[in-house]
mmCIF file with all atom_site columns, C-alpha atoms in Angstrom:
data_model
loop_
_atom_site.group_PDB
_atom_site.id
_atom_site.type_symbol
_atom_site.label_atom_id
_atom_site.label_alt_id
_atom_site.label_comp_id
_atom_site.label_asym_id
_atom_site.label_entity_id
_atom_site.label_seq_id
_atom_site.pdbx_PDB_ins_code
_atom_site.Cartn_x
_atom_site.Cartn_y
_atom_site.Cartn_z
_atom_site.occupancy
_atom_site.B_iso_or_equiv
_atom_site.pdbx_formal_charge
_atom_site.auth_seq_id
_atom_site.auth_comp_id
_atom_site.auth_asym_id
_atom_site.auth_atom_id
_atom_site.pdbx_PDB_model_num
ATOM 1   C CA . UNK A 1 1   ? -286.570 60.830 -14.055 1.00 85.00 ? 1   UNK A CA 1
ATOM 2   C CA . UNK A 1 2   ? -285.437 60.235 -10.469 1.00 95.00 ? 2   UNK A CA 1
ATOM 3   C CA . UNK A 1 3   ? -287.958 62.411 -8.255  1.00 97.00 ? 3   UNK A CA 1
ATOM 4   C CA . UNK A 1 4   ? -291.077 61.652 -8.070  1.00 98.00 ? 4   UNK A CA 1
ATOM 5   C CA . UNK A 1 5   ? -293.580 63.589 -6.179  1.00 98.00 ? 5   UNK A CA 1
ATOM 6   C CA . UNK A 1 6   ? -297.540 63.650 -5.070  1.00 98.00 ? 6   UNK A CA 1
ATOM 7   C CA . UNK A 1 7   ? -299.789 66.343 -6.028  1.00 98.00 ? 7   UNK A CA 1
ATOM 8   C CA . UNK A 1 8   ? -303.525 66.958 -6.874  1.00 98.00 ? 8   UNK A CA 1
ATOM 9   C CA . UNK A 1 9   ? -305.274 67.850 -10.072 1.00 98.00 ? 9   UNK A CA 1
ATOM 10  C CA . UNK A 1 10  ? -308.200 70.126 -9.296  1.00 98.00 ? 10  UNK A CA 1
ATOM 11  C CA . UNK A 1 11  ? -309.785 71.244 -12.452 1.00 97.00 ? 11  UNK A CA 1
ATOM 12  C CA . UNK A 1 12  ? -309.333 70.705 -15.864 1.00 97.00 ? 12  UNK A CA 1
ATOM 13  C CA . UNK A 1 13  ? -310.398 73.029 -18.533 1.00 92.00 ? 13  UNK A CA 1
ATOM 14  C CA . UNK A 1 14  ? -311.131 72.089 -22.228 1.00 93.00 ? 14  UNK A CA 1
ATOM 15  C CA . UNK A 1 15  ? -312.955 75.030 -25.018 1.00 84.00 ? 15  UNK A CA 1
ATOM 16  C CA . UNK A 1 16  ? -312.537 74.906 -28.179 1.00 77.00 ? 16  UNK A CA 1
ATOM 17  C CA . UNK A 1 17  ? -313.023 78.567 -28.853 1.00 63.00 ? 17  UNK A CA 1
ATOM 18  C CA . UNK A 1 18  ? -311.074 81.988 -27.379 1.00 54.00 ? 18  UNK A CA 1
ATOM 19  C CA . UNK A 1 19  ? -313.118 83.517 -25.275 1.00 49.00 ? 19  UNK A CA 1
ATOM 20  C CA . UNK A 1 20  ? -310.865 86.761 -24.683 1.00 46.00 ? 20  UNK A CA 1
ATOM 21  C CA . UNK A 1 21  ? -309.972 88.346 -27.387 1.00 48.00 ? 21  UNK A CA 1
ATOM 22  C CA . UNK A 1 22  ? -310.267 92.008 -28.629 1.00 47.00 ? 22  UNK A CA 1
ATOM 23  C CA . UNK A 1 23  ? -310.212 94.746 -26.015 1.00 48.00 ? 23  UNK A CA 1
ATOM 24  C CA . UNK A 1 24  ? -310.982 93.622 -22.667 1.00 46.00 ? 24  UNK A CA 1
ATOM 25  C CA . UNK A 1 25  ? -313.548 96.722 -21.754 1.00 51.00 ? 25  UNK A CA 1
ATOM 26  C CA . UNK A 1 26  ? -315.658 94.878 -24.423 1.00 54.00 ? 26  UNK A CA 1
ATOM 27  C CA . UNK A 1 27  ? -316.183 91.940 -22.343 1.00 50.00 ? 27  UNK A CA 1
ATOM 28  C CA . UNK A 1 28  ? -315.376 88.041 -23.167 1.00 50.00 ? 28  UNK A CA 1
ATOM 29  C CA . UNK A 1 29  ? -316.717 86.186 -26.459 1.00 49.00 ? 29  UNK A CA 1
ATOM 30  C CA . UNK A 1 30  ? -320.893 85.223 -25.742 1.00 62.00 ? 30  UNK A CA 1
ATOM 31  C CA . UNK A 1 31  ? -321.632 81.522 -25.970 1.00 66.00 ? 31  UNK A CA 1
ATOM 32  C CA . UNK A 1 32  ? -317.958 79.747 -26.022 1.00 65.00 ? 32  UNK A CA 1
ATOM 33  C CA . UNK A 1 33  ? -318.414 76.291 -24.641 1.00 72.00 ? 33  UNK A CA 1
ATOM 34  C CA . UNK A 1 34  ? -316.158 75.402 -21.890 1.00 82.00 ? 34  UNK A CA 1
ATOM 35  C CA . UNK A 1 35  ? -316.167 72.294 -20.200 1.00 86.00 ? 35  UNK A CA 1
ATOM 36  C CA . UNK A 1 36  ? -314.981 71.171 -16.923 1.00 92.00 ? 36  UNK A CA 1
ATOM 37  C CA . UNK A 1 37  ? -314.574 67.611 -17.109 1.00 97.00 ? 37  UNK A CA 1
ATOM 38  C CA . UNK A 1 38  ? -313.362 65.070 -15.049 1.00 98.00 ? 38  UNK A CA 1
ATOM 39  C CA . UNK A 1 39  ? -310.772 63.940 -17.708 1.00 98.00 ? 39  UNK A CA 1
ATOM 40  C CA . UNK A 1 40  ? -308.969 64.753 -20.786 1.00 98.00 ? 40  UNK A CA 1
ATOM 41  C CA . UNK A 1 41  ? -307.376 62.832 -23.845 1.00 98.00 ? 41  UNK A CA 1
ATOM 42  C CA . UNK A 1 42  ? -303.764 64.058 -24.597 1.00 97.00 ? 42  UNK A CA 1
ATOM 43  C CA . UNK A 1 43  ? -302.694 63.233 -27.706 1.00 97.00 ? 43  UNK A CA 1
ATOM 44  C CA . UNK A 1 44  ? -298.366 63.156 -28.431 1.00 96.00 ? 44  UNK A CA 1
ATOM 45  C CA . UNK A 1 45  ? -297.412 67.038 -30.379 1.00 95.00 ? 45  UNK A CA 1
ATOM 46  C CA . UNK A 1 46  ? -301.604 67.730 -30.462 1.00 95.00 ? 46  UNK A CA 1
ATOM 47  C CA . UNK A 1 47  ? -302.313 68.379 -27.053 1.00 95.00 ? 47  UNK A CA 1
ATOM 48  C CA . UNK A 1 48  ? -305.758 68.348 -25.431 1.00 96.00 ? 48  UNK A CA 1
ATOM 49  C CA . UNK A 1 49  ? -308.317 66.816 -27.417 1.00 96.00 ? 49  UNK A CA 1
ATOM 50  C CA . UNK A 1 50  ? -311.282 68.972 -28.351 1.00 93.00 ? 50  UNK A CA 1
ATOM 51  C CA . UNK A 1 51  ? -309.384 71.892 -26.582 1.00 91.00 ? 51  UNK A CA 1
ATOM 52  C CA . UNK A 1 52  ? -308.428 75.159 -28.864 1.00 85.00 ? 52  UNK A CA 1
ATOM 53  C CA . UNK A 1 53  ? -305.221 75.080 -29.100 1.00 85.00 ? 53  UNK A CA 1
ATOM 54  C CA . UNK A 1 54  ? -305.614 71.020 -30.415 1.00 91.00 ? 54  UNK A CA 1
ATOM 55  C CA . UNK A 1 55  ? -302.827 70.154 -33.425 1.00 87.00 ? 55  UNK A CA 1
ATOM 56  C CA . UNK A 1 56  ? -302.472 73.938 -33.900 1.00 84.00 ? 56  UNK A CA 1
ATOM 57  C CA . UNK A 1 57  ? -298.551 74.170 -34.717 1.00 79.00 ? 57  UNK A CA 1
ATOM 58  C CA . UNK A 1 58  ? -297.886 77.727 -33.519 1.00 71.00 ? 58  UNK A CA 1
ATOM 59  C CA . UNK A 1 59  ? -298.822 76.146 -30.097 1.00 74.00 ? 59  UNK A CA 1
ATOM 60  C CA . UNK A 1 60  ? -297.216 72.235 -30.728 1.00 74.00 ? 60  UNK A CA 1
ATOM 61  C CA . UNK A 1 61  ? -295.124 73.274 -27.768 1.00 83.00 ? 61  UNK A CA 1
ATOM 62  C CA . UNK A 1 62  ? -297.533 74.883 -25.017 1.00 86.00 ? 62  UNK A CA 1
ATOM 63  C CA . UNK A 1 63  ? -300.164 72.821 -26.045 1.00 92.00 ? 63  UNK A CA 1
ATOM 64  C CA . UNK A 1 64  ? -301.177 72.351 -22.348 1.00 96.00 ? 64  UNK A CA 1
ATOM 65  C CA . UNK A 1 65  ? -301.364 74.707 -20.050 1.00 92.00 ? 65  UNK A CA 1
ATOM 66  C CA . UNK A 1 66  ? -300.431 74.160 -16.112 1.00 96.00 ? 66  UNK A CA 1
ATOM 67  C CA . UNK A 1 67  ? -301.773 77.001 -13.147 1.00 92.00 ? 67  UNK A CA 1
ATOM 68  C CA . UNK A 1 68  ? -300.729 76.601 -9.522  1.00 92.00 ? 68  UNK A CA 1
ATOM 69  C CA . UNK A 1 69  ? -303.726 77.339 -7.593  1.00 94.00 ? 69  UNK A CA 1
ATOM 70  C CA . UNK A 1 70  ? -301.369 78.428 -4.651  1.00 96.00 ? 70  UNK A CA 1
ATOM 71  C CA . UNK A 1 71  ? -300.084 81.282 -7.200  1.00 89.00 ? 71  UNK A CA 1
ATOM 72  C CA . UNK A 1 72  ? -303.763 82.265 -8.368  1.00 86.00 ? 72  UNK A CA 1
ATOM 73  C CA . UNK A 1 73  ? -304.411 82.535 -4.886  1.00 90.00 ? 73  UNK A CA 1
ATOM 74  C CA . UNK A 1 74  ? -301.711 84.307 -4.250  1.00 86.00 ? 74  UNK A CA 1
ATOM 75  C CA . UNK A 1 75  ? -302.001 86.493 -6.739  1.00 85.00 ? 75  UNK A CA 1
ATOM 76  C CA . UNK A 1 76  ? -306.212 87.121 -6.792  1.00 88.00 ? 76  UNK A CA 1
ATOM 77  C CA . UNK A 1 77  ? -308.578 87.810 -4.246  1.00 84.00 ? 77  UNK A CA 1
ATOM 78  C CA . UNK A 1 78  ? -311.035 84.944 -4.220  1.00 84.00 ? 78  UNK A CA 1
ATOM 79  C CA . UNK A 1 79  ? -311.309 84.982 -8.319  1.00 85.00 ? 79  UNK A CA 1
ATOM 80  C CA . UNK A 1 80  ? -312.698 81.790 -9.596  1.00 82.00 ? 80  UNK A CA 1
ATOM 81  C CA . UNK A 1 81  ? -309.431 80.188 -11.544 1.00 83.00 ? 81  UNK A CA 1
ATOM 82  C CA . UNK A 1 82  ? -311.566 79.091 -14.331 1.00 83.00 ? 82  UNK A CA 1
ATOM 83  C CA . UNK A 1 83  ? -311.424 82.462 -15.335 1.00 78.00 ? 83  UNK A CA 1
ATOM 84  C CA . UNK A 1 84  ? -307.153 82.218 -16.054 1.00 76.00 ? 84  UNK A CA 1
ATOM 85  C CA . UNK A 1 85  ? -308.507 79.520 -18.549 1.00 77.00 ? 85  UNK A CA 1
ATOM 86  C CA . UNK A 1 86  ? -305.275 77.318 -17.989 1.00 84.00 ? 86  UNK A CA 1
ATOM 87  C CA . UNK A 1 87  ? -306.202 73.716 -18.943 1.00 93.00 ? 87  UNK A CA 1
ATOM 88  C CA . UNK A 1 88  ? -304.225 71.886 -15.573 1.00 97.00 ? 88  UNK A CA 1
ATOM 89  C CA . UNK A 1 89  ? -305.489 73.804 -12.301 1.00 96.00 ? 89  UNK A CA 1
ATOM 90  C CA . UNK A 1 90  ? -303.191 71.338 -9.777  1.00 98.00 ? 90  UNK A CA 1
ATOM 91  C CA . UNK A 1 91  ? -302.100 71.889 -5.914  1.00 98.00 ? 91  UNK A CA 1
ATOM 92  C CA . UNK A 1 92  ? -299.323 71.014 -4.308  1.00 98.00 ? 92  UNK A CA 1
ATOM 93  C CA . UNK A 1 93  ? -297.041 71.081 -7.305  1.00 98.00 ? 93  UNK A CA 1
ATOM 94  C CA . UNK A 1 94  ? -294.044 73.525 -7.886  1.00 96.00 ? 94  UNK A CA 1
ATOM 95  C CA . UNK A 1 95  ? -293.800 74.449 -11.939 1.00 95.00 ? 95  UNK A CA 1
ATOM 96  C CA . UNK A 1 96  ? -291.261 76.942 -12.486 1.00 93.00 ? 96  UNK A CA 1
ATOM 97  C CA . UNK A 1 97  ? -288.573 74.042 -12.290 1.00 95.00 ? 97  UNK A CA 1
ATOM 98  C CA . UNK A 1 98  ? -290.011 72.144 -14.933 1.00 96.00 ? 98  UNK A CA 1
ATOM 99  C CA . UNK A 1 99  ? -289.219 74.644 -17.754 1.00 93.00 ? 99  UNK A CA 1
ATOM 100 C CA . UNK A 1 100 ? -286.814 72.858 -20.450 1.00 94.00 ? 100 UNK A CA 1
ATOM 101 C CA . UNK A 1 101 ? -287.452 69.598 -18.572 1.00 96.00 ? 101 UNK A CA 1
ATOM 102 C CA . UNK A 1 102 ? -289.272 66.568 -19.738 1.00 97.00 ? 102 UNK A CA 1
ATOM 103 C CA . UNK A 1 103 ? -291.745 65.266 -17.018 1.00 98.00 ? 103 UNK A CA 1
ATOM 104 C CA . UNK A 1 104 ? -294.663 62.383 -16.486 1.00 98.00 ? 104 UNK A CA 1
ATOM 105 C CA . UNK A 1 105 ? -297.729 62.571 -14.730 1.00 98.00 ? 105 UNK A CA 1
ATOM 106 C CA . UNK A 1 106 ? -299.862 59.727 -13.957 1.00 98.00 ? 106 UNK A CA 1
ATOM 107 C CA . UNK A 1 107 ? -303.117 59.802 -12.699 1.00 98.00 ? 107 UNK A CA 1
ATOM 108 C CA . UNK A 1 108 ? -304.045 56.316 -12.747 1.00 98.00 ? 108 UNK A CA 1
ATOM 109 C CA . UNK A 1 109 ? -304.358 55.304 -16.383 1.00 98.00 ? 109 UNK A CA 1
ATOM 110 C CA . UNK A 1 110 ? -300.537 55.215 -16.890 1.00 98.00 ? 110 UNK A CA 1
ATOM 111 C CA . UNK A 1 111 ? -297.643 58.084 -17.635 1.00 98.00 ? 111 UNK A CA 1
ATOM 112 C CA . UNK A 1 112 ? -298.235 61.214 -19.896 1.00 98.00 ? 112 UNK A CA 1
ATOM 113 C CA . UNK A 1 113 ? -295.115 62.593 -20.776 1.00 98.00 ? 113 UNK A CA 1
ATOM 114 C CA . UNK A 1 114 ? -294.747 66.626 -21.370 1.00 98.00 ? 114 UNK A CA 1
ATOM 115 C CA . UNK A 1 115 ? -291.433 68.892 -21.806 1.00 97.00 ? 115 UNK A CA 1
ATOM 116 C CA . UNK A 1 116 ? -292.198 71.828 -19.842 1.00 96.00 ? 116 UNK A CA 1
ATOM 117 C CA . UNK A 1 117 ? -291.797 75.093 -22.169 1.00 93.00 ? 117 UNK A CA 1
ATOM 118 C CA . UNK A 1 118 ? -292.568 78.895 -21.786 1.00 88.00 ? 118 UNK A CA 1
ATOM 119 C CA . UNK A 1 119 ? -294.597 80.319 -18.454 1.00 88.00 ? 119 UNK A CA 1
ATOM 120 C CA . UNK A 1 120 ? -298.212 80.964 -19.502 1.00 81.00 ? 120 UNK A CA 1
ATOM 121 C CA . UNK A 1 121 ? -298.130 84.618 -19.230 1.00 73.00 ? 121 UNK A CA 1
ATOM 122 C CA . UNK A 1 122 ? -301.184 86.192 -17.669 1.00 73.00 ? 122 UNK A CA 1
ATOM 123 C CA . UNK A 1 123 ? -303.155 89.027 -20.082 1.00 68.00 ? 123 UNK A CA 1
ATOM 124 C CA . UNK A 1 124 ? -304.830 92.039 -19.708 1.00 67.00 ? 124 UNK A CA 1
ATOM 125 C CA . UNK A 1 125 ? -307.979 90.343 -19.603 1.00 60.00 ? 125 UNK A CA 1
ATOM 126 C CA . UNK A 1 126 ? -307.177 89.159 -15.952 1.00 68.00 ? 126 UNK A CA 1
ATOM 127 C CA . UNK A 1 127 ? -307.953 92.626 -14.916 1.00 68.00 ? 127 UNK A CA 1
ATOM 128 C CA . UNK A 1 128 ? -311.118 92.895 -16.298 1.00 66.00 ? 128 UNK A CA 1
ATOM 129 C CA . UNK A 1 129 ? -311.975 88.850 -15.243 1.00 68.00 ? 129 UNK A CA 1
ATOM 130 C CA . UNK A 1 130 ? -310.079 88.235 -11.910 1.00 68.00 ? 130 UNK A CA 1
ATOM 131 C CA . UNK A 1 131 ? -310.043 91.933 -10.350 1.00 73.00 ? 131 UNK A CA 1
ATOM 132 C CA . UNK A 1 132 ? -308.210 95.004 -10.795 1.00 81.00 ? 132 UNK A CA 1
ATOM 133 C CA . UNK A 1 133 ? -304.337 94.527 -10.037 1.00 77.00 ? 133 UNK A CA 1
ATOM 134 C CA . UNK A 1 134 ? -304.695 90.266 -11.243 1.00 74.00 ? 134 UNK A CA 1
ATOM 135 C CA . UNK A 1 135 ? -302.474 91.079 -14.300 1.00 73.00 ? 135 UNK A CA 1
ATOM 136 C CA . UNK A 1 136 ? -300.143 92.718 -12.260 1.00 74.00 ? 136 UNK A CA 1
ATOM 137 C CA . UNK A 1 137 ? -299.463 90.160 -9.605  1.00 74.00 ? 137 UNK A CA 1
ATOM 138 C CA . UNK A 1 138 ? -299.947 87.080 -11.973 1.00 80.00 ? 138 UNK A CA 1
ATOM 139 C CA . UNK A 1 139 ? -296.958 88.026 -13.350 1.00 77.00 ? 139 UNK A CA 1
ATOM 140 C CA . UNK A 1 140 ? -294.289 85.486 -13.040 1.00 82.00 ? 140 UNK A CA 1
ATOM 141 C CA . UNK A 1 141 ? -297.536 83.382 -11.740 1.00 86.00 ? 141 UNK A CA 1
ATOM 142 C CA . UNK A 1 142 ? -299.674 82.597 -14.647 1.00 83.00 ? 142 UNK A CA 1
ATOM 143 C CA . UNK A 1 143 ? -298.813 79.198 -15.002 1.00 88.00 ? 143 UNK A CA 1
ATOM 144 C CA . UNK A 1 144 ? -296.608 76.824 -17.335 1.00 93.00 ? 144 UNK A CA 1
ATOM 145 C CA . UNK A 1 145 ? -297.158 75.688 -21.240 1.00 92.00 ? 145 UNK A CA 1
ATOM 146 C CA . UNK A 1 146 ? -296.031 72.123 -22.119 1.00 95.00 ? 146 UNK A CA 1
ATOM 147 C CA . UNK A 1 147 ? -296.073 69.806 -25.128 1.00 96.00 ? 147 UNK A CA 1
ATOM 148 C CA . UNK A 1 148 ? -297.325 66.484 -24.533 1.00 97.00 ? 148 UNK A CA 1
ATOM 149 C CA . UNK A 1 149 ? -294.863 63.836 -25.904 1.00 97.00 ? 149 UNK A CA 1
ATOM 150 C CA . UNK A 1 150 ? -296.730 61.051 -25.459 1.00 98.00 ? 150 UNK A CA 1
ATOM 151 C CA . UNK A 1 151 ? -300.906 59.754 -25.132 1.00 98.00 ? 151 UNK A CA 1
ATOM 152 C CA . UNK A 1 152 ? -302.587 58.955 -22.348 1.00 98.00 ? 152 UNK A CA 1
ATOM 153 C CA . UNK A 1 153 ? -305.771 60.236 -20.032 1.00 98.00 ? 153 UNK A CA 1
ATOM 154 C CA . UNK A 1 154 ? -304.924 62.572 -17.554 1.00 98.00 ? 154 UNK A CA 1
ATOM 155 C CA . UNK A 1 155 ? -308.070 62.920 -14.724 1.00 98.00 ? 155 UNK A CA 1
ATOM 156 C CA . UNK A 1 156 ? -309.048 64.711 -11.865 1.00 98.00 ? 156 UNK A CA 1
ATOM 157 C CA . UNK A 1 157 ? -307.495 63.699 -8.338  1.00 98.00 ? 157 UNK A CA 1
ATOM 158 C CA . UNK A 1 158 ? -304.273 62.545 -6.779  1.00 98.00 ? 158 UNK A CA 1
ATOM 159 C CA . UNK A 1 159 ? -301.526 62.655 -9.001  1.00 98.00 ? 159 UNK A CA 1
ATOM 160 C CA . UNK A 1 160 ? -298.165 61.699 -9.260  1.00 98.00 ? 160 UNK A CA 1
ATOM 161 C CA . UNK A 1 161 ? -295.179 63.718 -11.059 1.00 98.00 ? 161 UNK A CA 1
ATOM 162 C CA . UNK A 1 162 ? -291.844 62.156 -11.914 1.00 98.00 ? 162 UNK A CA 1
ATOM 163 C CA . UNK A 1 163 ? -288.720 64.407 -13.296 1.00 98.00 ? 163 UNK A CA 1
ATOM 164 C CA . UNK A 1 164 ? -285.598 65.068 -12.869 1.00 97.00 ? 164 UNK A CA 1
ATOM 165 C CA . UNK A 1 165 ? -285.380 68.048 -10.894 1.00 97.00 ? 165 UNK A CA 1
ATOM 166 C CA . UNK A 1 166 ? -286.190 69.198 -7.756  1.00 96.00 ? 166 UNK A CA 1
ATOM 167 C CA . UNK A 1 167 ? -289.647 70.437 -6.692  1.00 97.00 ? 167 UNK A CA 1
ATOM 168 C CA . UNK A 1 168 ? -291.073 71.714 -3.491  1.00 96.00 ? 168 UNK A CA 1
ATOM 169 C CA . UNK A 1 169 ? -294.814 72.630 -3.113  1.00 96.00 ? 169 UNK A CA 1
ATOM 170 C CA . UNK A 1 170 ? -293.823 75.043 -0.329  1.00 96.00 ? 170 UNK A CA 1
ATOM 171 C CA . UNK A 1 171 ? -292.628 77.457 -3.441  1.00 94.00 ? 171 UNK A CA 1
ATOM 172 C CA . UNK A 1 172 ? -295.886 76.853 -5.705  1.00 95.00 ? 172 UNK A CA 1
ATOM 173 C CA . UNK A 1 173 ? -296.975 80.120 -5.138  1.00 93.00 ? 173 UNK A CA 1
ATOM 174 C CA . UNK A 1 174 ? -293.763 82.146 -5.381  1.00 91.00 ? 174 UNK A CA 1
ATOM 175 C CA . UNK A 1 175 ? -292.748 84.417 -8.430  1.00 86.00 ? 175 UNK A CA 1
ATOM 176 C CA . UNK A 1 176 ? -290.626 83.103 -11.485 1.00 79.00 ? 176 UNK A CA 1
ATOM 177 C CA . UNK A 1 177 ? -287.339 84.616 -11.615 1.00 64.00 ? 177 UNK A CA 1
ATOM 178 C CA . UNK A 1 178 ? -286.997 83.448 -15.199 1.00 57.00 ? 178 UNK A CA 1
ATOM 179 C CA . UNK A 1 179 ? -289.003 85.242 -18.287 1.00 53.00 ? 179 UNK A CA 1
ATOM 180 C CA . UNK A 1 180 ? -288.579 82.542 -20.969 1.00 51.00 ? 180 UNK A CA 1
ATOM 181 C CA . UNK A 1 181 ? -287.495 78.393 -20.776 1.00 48.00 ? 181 UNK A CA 1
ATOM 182 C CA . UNK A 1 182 ? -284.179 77.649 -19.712 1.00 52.00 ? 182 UNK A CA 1
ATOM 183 C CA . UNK A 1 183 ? -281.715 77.333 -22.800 1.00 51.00 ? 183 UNK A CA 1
ATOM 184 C CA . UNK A 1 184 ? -280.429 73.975 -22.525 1.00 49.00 ? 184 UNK A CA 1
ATOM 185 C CA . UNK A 1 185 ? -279.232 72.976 -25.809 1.00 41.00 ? 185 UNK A CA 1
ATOM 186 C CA . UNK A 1 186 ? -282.268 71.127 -27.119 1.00 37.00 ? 186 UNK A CA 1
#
């Protein structure tokens, strides 16, 4: 991991229920705690601590999931991002790159590795939540799963990324070209 690069965490997002589920003209689930604190546990193959998709093995490797702001914004008109219910709400961070790659972030209490895995694809709820159309131009937007490889406490605030690969916060908000992680042997 030879790049290393500054960005900002904005929001993080922990609920340990689904609170969109069933048909979308119904409305979300009543009563599903969500919390926005101002930092998380990640626990190695888990994920976030408390959070839904916590130890559940059909989601080992998106455990933890990434949004752009600069693509929400893109992509929305004004919506409040909590809605996209992403756990990682950072600026100033390219993710598309990081698919297939292993990455740390550090936010002051050491390192948290991840491998970056499948793009958090955006559902038909974000019509119904974040405006007509959101589904639509979330697509190739809606953010980045990862598996957390190692513990640590990721917080709110600056942030530092290193990798191997090249990112630019210029292309944050820009489209994927890519539908699924890049096949890399692993």
């Amino acid at each position: 991991m030879d790049r290393e690069y500054r960005f900002e965490v904005v929001t993080l997002l922990v609920s340990p229920g689904h609170a969109y589920f069933g048909r979308a003209k119904d409305g979300p689930a009543d009563n599903v705690p969500t919390t926005l604190p101002d930092h998380v546990d990640i626990v190695a193959d888990k994920g976030i601590r408390g959070d839904r998709f916590f130890g559940v093995r059909a989601h080992t490797e998106a455990a933890v999931t990434f949004l752009a702001l600069e693509a929400w914004e893109a992509a929305t008109d004004g919506a409040d991002p909590v809605v996209a219910r992403r756990n990682v709400a950072v600026r100033g961070l390219e993710l598309d790159p990081l698919r297939g790659e292993e990455f740390e972030i550090d936010t002051g209490d050491g390192p948290i590795r991840f491998r970056g895995g499948r793009p958090a694809h955006p559902c038909s709820w974000m019509d119904t939540m974040a405006g007509e159309g959101a589904r639509k131009a979330l697509i190739g937007r809606g953010g980045l799963r990862a598996q957390p490889l190692s513990d640590g406490v990721l917080r709110l605030g600056s942030a530092i990324i290193r990798c191997s690969v090249d990112l630019d916060p210029a292309r944050a908000a820009d489209q994927i070209r890519r539908a699924q992680p890049i096949a890399d042997g692993r």
